[in-house]
CSV table of C-alpha atoms and ligand atoms in Angstrom, one decimal:
chain,number,residue,atom,x,y,z
U,459,MET,CA,0.0,-0.1,0.1
U,460,LEU,CA,1.1,3.4,-0.8
U,461,THR,CA,2.0,6.1,1.9
U,462,SER,CA,0.0,9.0,1.7
U,463,LEU,CA,3.1,11.2,0.5
U,464,GLN,CA,3.6,8.4,-1.9
U,465,SER,CA,-0.2,8.7,-3.6
U,466,ALA,CA,0.3,12.3,-3.3
U,467,LEU,CA,3.3,12.3,-5.6
U,468,SER,CA,1.7,10.2,-7.8
U,469,ARG,CA,-1.5,12.3,-8.0
U,470,ILE,CA,0.6,15.4,-8.8
U,471,ASP,CA,2.1,13.5,-11.6
U,472,GLN,CA,-1.3,12.0,-12.8
U,473,LEU,CA,-2.9,15.9,-12.8
U,474,SER,CA,0.0,17.1,-14.6
U,475,ARG,CA,-0.7,14.9,-17.6
U,476,ILE,CA,-4.2,16.3,-17.9
U,477,SER,CA,-3.9,19.1,-20.4
U,478,ASP,CA,-5.8,20.8,-23.2
U,479,SER,CA,-2.3,21.1,-25.2
U,480,PRO,CA,0.0,17.8,-26.4
U,481,LEU,CA,2.9,20.6,-25.6
U,482,TYR,CA,2.7,21.9,-22.5
U,483,LEU,CA,0.2,21.8,-19.1
U,484,VAL,CA,-2.7,24.3,-19.4
U,485,ARG,CA,-6.2,24.1,-18.1
U,486,THR,CA,-8.6,26.7,-18.2
U,487,PHE,CA,-11.9,27.5,-16.5
U,488,LEU,CA,-14.2,24.9,-18.0
U,489,SER,CA,-11.8,23.4,-20.5
U,490,PRO,CA,-11.9,19.7,-21.4
U,491,ALA,CA,-8.8,19.1,-19.3
U,492,ASN,CA,-10.1,21.2,-16.7
U,493,LEU,CA,-13.1,19.0,-16.3
U,494,ALA,CA,-11.2,16.0,-16.7
U,495,ALA,CA,-9.0,17.1,-13.8
U,496,ALA,CA,-12.2,18.1,-11.9
U,497,SER,CA,-13.6,14.5,-12.4
U,498,LEU,CA,-10.3,12.9,-11.4
U,499,ILE,CA,-10.2,14.8,-8.2
U,500,SER,CA,-13.9,13.8,-7.5
U,501,GLU,CA,-12.7,10.3,-7.9
U,502,TRP,CA,-10.1,10.7,-5.4
U,503,MET,CA,-12.6,12.2,-3.0
U,504,ARG,CA,-14.9,9.3,-3.3
U,505,ASP,CA,-12.1,7.0,-2.8
U,506,LEU,CA,-11.8,8.6,0.9
U,507,GLY,CA,-15.4,8.2,1.5
U,508,MET,CA,-16.3,11.7,1.1
U,509,GLU,CA,-19.5,13.2,-0.1
U,510,VAL,CA,-18.9,14.5,-3.7
U,511,SER,CA,-20.8,17.2,-5.5
U,512,HIS,CA,-19.7,19.8,-8.6
U,513,ALA,CA,-20.9,23.1,-9.1
U,514,ALA,CA,-21.9,23.9,-12.8
U,515,ASP,CA,-18.9,26.3,-13.1
U,516,GLY,CA,-16.6,23.1,-12.5
U,517,THR,CA,-15.7,23.7,-8.9
U,518,VAL,CA,-15.4,20.3,-7.0
U,519,ARG,CA,-16.1,19.7,-3.3
U,520,GLY,CA,-15.6,16.7,-1.1
U,521,ILE,CA,-17.4,16.7,2.2
U,522,LEU,CA,-16.0,14.6,5.0
U,523,ALA,CA,-18.9,14.3,7.9
U,524,GLY,CA,-17.1,14.4,10.8
U,525,ALA,CA,-18.3,13.5,14.3
U,526,ASN,CA,-20.9,16.1,14.4
U,527,PRO,CA,-22.2,16.5,10.7
U,528,SER,CA,-24.4,19.5,11.1
U,529,ALA,CA,-21.6,21.4,12.8
U,530,ALA,CA,-20.1,24.5,11.0
U,531,PRO,CA,-17.4,23.0,8.6
U,532,LEU,CA,-13.8,23.9,8.2
U,533,LEU,CA,-12.8,24.4,4.3
U,534,LEU,CA,-9.4,23.2,2.6
U,535,GLY,CA,-8.8,23.5,-0.9
U,536,SER,CA,-6.9,25.3,-3.6
U,537,HIS,CA,-7.3,25.7,-7.5
U,538,LEU,CA,-7.4,23.1,-10.2
U,539,ASP,CA,-6.9,25.6,-13.1
U,540,THR,CA,-3.4,26.5,-14.4
U,541,VAL,CA,-1.8,29.1,-16.5
U,542,ILE,CA,-0.3,28.4,-19.7
U,543,ASP,CA,2.9,26.4,-19.9
U,544,ALA,CA,2.6,25.7,-16.3
U,545,GLY,CA,4.2,23.6,-13.4
U,546,SER,CA,2.6,20.6,-11.7
U,547,TYR,CA,2.4,22.1,-8.1
U,548,ASP,CA,0.7,25.5,-8.1
U,549,GLY,CA,-2.9,24.9,-7.2
U,550,ALA,CA,-3.0,21.0,-7.6
U,551,LEU,CA,-0.6,20.8,-4.5
U,552,GLY,CA,-3.0,22.4,-2.1
U,553,ILE,CA,-5.6,19.9,-3.2
U,554,ILE,CA,-3.5,16.9,-3.1
U,555,ALA,CA,-1.9,17.7,0.0
U,556,ALA,CA,-5.2,18.2,1.8
U,557,LEU,CA,-6.7,14.9,0.5
U,558,ALA,CA,-3.4,13.2,1.7
U,559,ALA,CA,-3.8,14.8,5.3
U,560,LEU,CA,-7.2,13.4,5.4
U,561,GLU,CA,-6.1,10.1,4.4
U,562,GLU,CA,-3.7,10.1,6.9
U,563,ILE,CA,-6.4,10.6,9.5
U,564,LEU,CA,-8.6,8.3,7.9
U,565,ALA,CA,-5.9,5.6,8.1
U,566,GLU,CA,-5.5,6.4,12.0
U,567,ASN,CA,-9.4,5.5,12.1
U,568,ARG,CA,-9.8,9.1,13.9
U,569,THR,CA,-12.9,11.0,13.3
U,570,LEU,CA,-12.6,15.1,12.9
U,571,PRO,CA,-15.0,17.1,15.3
U,572,TYR,CA,-16.8,18.6,12.7
U,573,PRO,CA,-17.1,18.5,8.8
U,574,ILE,CA,-14.3,19.4,6.2
U,575,HIS,CA,-15.2,20.6,3.1
U,576,LEU,CA,-12.6,20.2,0.7
U,577,LEU,CA,-12.7,22.5,-2.5
U,578,ALA,CA,-11.0,22.2,-5.9
U,579,PHE,CA,-11.6,25.6,-7.6
U,580,SER,CA,-12.1,25.7,-11.4
U,581,ASP,CA,-10.7,28.7,-12.0
U,582,GLU,CA,-8.0,30.9,-10.0
U,583,GLU,CA,-5.6,32.3,-12.4
U,584,GLY,CA,-8.1,33.6,-14.8
U,585,ILE,CA,-6.3,32.7,-18.2
U,586,ARG,CA,-9.5,32.2,-20.4
U,587,PHE,CA,-11.7,35.2,-19.4
U,588,GLN,CA,-8.7,37.7,-18.3
U,589,THR,CA,-10.7,37.8,-14.8
U,590,THR,CA,-9.3,36.2,-11.6
U,591,TYR,CA,-10.7,34.0,-8.7
U,592,LEU,CA,-14.1,33.0,-10.5
U,593,GLY,CA,-14.0,29.4,-8.7
U,594,SER,CA,-13.9,31.1,-5.3
U,595,ARG,CA,-15.9,33.9,-6.2
U,596,SER,CA,-19.1,31.9,-7.4
U,597,ILE,CA,-19.1,30.0,-3.9
U,598,ILE,CA,-19.7,33.0,-1.9
U,599,GLY,CA,-22.2,34.5,-4.1
U,600,PRO,CA,-23.8,34.1,-7.7
U,601,LEU,CA,-21.4,35.8,-10.5
U,602,ASP,CA,-23.0,39.3,-11.4
U,603,ALA,CA,-24.2,39.8,-14.8
U,604,GLU,CA,-21.4,41.8,-15.7
U,605,THR,CA,-19.3,39.1,-15.2
U,606,LEU,CA,-21.1,36.4,-16.6
U,607,ALA,CA,-21.1,38.2,-19.9
U,608,ILE,CA,-17.5,38.6,-20.3
U,609,LYS,CA,-16.1,36.6,-23.4
U,610,ASP,CA,-13.3,34.6,-24.1
U,611,ALA,CA,-10.8,35.0,-27.0
U,612,GLN,CA,-13.3,32.4,-29.1
U,613,GLY,CA,-16.1,35.3,-28.2
U,614,ILE,CA,-17.8,32.7,-25.9
U,615,SER,CA,-19.3,34.2,-22.8
U,616,ILE,CA,-18.7,32.7,-19.1
U,617,SER,CA,-22.4,32.3,-19.1
U,618,ALA,CA,-22.5,30.1,-22.2
U,619,ALA,CA,-19.4,28.3,-21.4
U,620,ILE,CA,-21.3,27.2,-18.0
U,621,SER,CA,-24.5,26.1,-19.6
U,622,GLY,CA,-22.5,24.8,-22.7
U,623,THR,CA,-20.2,22.1,-21.2
U,624,GLY,CA,-22.9,19.5,-20.0
U,625,TRP,CA,-20.7,19.7,-17.0
U,626,HIS,CA,-24.0,21.5,-15.4
U,627,GLU,CA,-26.0,18.5,-15.4
U,628,ASN,CA,-26.3,16.9,-12.3
U,629,ALA,CA,-24.9,20.0,-10.6
U,630,THR,CA,-24.9,21.3,-7.2
U,631,PRO,CA,-24.8,24.7,-6.4
U,632,ILE,CA,-22.0,25.3,-4.2
U,633,HIS,CA,-22.5,28.3,-1.7
U,634,TYR,CA,-21.4,29.5,1.6
U,635,SER,CA,-22.7,32.6,3.2
U,636,LEU,CA,-20.9,34.9,5.9
U,637,GLY,CA,-20.6,33.1,9.1
U,638,GLU,CA,-21.3,29.8,7.9
U,639,CYS,CA,-17.6,28.3,8.0
U,640,ARG,CA,-15.1,28.1,10.7
U,641,GLY,CA,-12.3,29.3,8.5
U,642,TYR,CA,-10.3,28.2,5.0
U,643,ILE,CA,-7.0,26.9,5.1
U,644,GLU,CA,-5.0,26.6,1.6
U,645,LEU,CA,-1.6,25.1,1.3
U,646,HIS,CA,0.3,26.6,-1.6
U,647,ILE,CA,3.9,26.7,-2.9
U,648,GLU,CA,5.6,29.9,-1.7
U,649,GLN,CA,6.3,31.0,-5.7
U,650,GLY,CA,9.3,33.3,-4.5
U,651,ARG,CA,12.6,32.5,-3.1
U,652,VAL,CA,12.4,33.3,0.8
U,653,LEU,CA,12.2,30.0,1.9
U,654,GLU,CA,15.0,28.6,0.0
U,655,GLU,CA,17.1,31.3,1.1
U,656,ALA,CA,16.2,30.6,4.8
U,657,ALA,CA,16.5,27.0,4.2
U,658,GLU,CA,12.8,26.4,5.6
U,659,PRO,CA,10.6,23.8,4.0
U,660,ALA,CA,7.5,25.6,5.2
U,661,CYS,CA,6.1,28.7,6.7
U,662,VAL,CA,2.9,30.0,7.5
U,663,VAL,CA,1.6,33.2,5.8
U,664,SER,CA,0.8,36.4,7.6
U,665,GLY,CA,-1.3,37.9,5.1
U,666,ILE,CA,-1.9,38.3,1.6
U,667,ALA,CA,-0.2,41.8,0.4
U,668,GLY,CA,-2.3,44.6,-0.8
U,669,GLN,CA,-1.4,45.8,-4.4
U,670,SER,CA,-1.7,49.2,-6.3
U,671,ARG,CA,-1.2,49.2,-9.9
U,672,LEU,CA,-0.1,52.9,-11.7
U,673,CYS,CA,0.2,54.3,-15.2
U,674,ILE,CA,2.6,57.0,-15.2
U,675,THR,CA,3.4,59.1,-18.0
U,676,LEU,CA,6.1,61.9,-18.3
U,677,THR,CA,5.8,64.5,-21.0
U,678,GLY,CA,8.8,66.5,-22.2
U,679,ARG,CA,9.9,67.8,-25.3
U,680,ALA,CA,10.8,65.9,-28.9
U,681,ASP,CA,14.2,67.5,-29.9
U,682,HIS,CA,16.7,66.6,-32.5
U,683,ALA,CA,19.6,64.2,-31.0
U,684,GLY,CA,22.3,66.3,-32.5
U,685,THR,CA,21.5,69.8,-32.2
U,686,THR,CA,20.0,70.0,-28.8
U,687,PRO,CA,22.7,70.5,-26.1
U,688,MET,CA,22.4,68.5,-22.8
U,689,ALA,CA,21.5,71.5,-20.7
U,690,LEU,CA,18.4,72.4,-22.8
U,691,ARG,CA,16.7,69.1,-23.1
U,692,HIS,CA,13.5,67.9,-21.4
U,693,ASP,CA,14.1,64.1,-21.8
U,694,ALA,CA,11.1,62.1,-20.9
U,695,LEU,CA,13.1,58.6,-20.6
U,696,THR,CA,15.9,59.9,-18.7
U,697,GLY,CA,13.4,61.3,-16.2
U,698,ALA,CA,11.5,58.0,-16.3
U,699,ALA,CA,14.7,56.2,-15.6
U,700,GLU,CA,15.3,58.5,-12.5
U,701,CYS,CA,11.8,57.7,-11.2
U,702,ILE,CA,12.2,54.1,-11.9
U,703,LEU,CA,15.7,54.2,-9.8
U,704,ALA,CA,13.9,56.0,-7.0
U,705,ALA,CA,11.1,53.5,-6.7
U,706,GLU,CA,13.5,50.8,-6.4
U,707,SER,CA,15.3,52.6,-3.6
U,708,LEU,CA,12.4,53.1,-1.6
U,709,ALA,CA,11.1,49.6,-1.8
U,710,GLN,CA,14.7,48.5,-1.1
U,711,SER,CA,14.8,50.8,1.9
U,712,LYS,CA,11.2,49.7,3.5
U,713,PRO,CA,11.0,45.7,3.1
U,714,PRO,CA,8.4,44.0,2.7
U,715,LEU,CA,7.4,46.6,0.2
U,716,VAL,CA,8.0,45.6,-3.5
U,717,ILE,CA,7.7,47.9,-6.2
U,718,THR,CA,7.9,46.6,-10.0
U,719,VAL,CA,8.0,48.8,-13.3
U,720,GLY,CA,7.2,45.8,-15.6
U,721,LYS,CA,6.1,48.2,-19.1
U,722,ILE,CA,7.9,51.1,-20.4
U,723,GLN,CA,6.9,52.7,-23.6
U,724,ILE,CA,8.3,55.9,-25.3
U,725,HIS,CA,7.5,58.3,-27.8
U,726,PRO,CA,8.4,58.9,-30.8
U,727,GLY,CA,10.8,55.9,-30.1
U,728,ALA,CA,13.6,56.9,-32.8
U,729,SER,CA,17.4,56.5,-32.1
U,730,ASN,CA,18.1,60.2,-33.5
U,731,SER,CA,15.0,61.7,-31.3
U,732,ILE,CA,14.8,62.8,-27.8
U,733,PRO,CA,12.1,60.9,-26.3
U,734,GLN,CA,8.9,63.5,-25.9
U,735,SER,CA,7.2,60.8,-23.6
U,736,ALA,CA,7.6,58.0,-21.4
U,737,THR,CA,4.5,55.9,-20.3
U,738,PHE,CA,5.5,52.9,-17.6
U,739,THR,CA,3.8,50.7,-15.2
U,740,ILE,CA,4.1,50.5,-11.2
U,741,ASP,CA,2.9,47.7,-9.7
U,742,LEU,CA,3.5,48.5,-5.6
U,743,ARG,CA,2.5,45.9,-2.9
U,744,HIS,CA,2.8,45.8,0.9
U,745,PRO,CA,1.1,43.5,3.3
U,746,LEU,CA,-0.2,46.5,5.3
U,747,ASP,CA,-2.8,49.2,3.6
U,748,CYS,CA,-1.5,52.0,5.6
U,749,SER,CA,2.4,51.1,4.4
U,750,ARG,CA,1.3,50.7,1.0
U,751,ASP,CA,-0.6,54.2,1.0
U,752,ASN,CA,2.6,55.9,2.6
U,753,ALA,CA,4.8,54.4,-0.2
U,754,LEU,CA,2.3,55.7,-2.6
U,755,ALA,CA,2.5,59.3,-1.3
U,756,GLU,CA,6.2,59.2,-1.0
U,757,LEU,CA,6.6,57.9,-4.5
U,758,TYR,CA,4.3,60.9,-5.7
U,759,LEU,CA,6.4,63.2,-4.0
U,760,GLN,CA,9.7,61.9,-5.4
U,761,PHE,CA,8.2,61.6,-9.0
U,762,SER,CA,6.7,65.4,-8.8
U,763,LYS,CA,10.3,66.4,-7.8
U,764,ILE,CA,11.8,64.7,-10.4
U,765,ALA,CA,9.5,65.8,-13.0
U,766,THR,CA,9.9,69.6,-11.9
U,767,ARG,CA,13.6,69.6,-11.8
U,768,ARG,CA,13.8,68.4,-15.1
U,769,GLY,CA,11.0,70.5,-16.6
U,770,LEU,CA,8.6,67.4,-17.3
U,771,ALA,CA,4.7,67.1,-16.9
U,772,LEU,CA,3.7,64.1,-14.7
U,773,GLU,CA,0.4,61.8,-15.1
U,774,TRP,CA,-0.2,59.8,-12.3
U,775,ILE,CA,-3.1,57.4,-13.1
U,776,PRO,CA,-4.1,54.7,-10.5
U,777,VAL,CA,-5.3,51.8,-12.5
U,778,GLN,CA,-6.3,49.0,-9.7
U,779,GLU,CA,-6.2,48.9,-5.9
U,780,ASN,CA,-6.6,45.6,-3.9
U,781,PRO,CA,-6.5,45.9,-0.3
U,782,ALA,CA,-4.6,43.4,1.8
U,783,THR,CA,-5.9,40.6,3.3
U,784,PRO,CA,-4.5,39.7,6.8
U,785,CYS,CA,-4.9,36.1,7.7
U,786,ASP,CA,-6.7,35.4,11.0
U,787,PRO,CA,-4.6,35.5,14.1
U,788,THR,CA,-6.4,32.4,15.6
U,789,LEU,CA,-6.1,29.9,12.8
U,790,THR,CA,-2.4,31.1,12.2
U,791,ASN,CA,-1.6,30.5,15.6
U,792,GLN,CA,-2.8,27.1,15.7
U,793,LEU,CA,-1.2,26.5,12.3
U,794,LEU,CA,2.3,27.9,13.5
U,795,HIS,CA,1.6,25.4,16.3
U,796,SER,CA,1.5,22.6,13.6
U,797,LEU,CA,4.6,24.1,11.7
U,798,THR,CA,6.9,24.2,14.8
U,799,ALA,CA,5.6,20.7,16.0
U,800,VAL,CA,6.7,19.5,12.4
U,801,THR,CA,9.6,21.2,11.5
U,802,GLY,CA,10.5,23.4,14.5
U,803,SER,CA,10.5,26.5,13.0
U,804,THR,CA,8.1,29.6,13.4
U,805,ALA,CA,8.6,31.2,9.9
U,806,LEU,CA,5.8,33.7,9.2
U,807,LEU,CA,5.9,35.7,5.6
U,808,PRO,CA,3.5,37.5,3.9
U,809,SER,CA,2.4,36.5,0.6
U,810,GLY,CA,3.1,39.1,-2.2
U,811,ALA,CA,0.7,36.9,-4.9
U,812,GLY,CA,-2.8,36.9,-4.5
U,813,HIS,CA,-4.6,33.8,-3.7
U,814,ASP,CA,-8.4,32.1,-3.3
U,815,GLY,CA,-8.2,33.4,0.5
U,816,VAL,CA,-8.3,36.9,-0.9
U,817,ILE,CA,-12.1,36.0,-1.8
U,818,LEU,CA,-12.8,33.3,1.0
U,819,SER,CA,-11.6,36.0,3.8
U,820,LYS,CA,-15.0,38.0,2.6
U,821,ILE,CA,-17.1,35.2,4.6
U,822,CYS,CA,-14.8,33.3,6.9
U,823,PRO,CA,-11.1,33.3,8.8
U,824,ILE,CA,-8.4,32.5,6.3
U,825,ALA,CA,-5.0,30.7,7.1
U,826,MET,CA,-2.4,29.8,4.8
U,827,LEU,CA,0.8,27.6,4.6
U,828,PHE,CA,3.7,27.9,2.2
U,829,ILE,CA,5.6,25.1,0.9
U,830,ARG,CA,9.4,25.8,-0.7
U,831,CYS,CA,9.4,25.5,-4.0
U,832,ARG,CA,12.9,25.3,-6.2
U,833,ASP,CA,14.8,28.4,-7.2
U,834,GLY,CA,11.1,30.3,-6.2
U,835,LEU,CA,10.2,29.3,-9.7
U,836,SER,CA,6.4,29.3,-10.6
U,837,HIS,CA,4.1,29.7,-13.6
U,838,HIS,CA,6.9,27.7,-15.3
U,839,PRO,CA,7.3,24.1,-16.4
U,840,ASP,CA,10.4,23.6,-14.3
U,841,GLU,CA,8.3,24.5,-10.8
U,842,TYR,CA,9.3,22.0,-8.6
U,843,ALA,CA,8.8,21.0,-4.6
U,844,SER,CA,10.7,18.2,-3.0
U,845,PRO,CA,8.9,14.9,-1.9
U,846,ALA,CA,10.5,15.9,1.1
U,847,ASP,CA,9.1,19.4,1.7
U,848,ILE,CA,5.6,18.1,0.2
U,849,GLY,CA,5.8,15.2,2.8
U,850,CYS,CA,6.3,18.3,5.6
U,851,GLY,CA,3.4,19.9,4.1
U,852,ILE,CA,0.9,17.1,4.8
U,853,ALA,CA,2.3,16.4,7.9
U,854,ILE,CA,1.7,20.3,9.0
U,855,LEU,CA,-1.8,20.1,7.6
U,856,SER,CA,-2.4,16.6,9.1
U,857,HIS,CA,-1.0,17.7,12.8
U,858,PHE,CA,-3.2,20.9,12.4
U,859,LEU,CA,-6.5,18.8,11.6
U,860,LYS,CA,-5.7,16.2,14.6
U,861,SER,CA,-5.5,19.3,17.1
U,862,LEU,CA,-8.7,20.3,16.0
U,863,GLU,CA,-11.0,20.9,19.2
U,864,PRO,CA,-15.1,20.2,19.2
A,1243,ZN,ZN1,-1.9,29.2,-7.5
């Protein structure tokens, strides 16, 4: 008989072979591979004796009744969709590790005090419709008409995809309202290099960082590159370069603040013209909203000074604003206790990336566990978590579940 770790590793391998492309791993909302993965996960849940149902949007739920089936449940889970040319662990590991932890508990003939609902969300990455968290959003309330009307690249709307796949037959709405659940726990690969640097296999997550996205334009004057002396120039690109370096210094001086300029466009964009305008993006994240606000204010001040000194006009356009999602202190402490019991560590890290917990936090307390991944690599076919670290994650989850009190 396979150990729970061996069966988890085999399941990760099986899921990674279910793809919409023969060339790489990709599973998007309600695609054939997405539904095949959902079916396989349903089978694994049934094998554990769970009561399994699926929602019309492809999310799967397995229920383990526990000693008091009518008590408020604890939710576990992660997402079964992937990015394009994905790795095998992002999302899948959270579902499979939770299954393995429950398998260990059942193998010891233990009964948990209240129901556990294991959720495999059909969409978190948002690849098909360019909108994130569809799976978890639809379990906390029906998707609104505006969202349902969003179309994919083939012109198929979300509502048409839901009613057109056949997966809606025998579907059961999966819905939770505010206060109905004890909490939501998710295990996920870290998708960064902090655990690897710290030589820790796992950590508990303090919260999910808030994020601000901005579009900045500096406008100067397009002049001849040969005839305009340096002192007379209003070069938008060198102004942007100074702003970008100022943003980098600001973030370096205030960890865990992170600021990224991922895109820049200049006009007119010719080798013999001084750039008239430079437009660049800012992605600024911090686990505390007040620190994010302070960083934005500081950045605005510095950009204004740079623009004024260089005779450039500054346009500062906020594009997106997502508040931080703190993890629940009680659940987080319980998870920390299990982390320490298994690894001896007390590592607590913020998550710079968004997760389904952002949505679940609207209806219940949330907590998260991160597992080290090699070289911090994720959203890439070389994404890898070692069997030892996965085993560690399963042991922490299983210790946590065994410690639950009625
Ligand atoms: Zn993920």
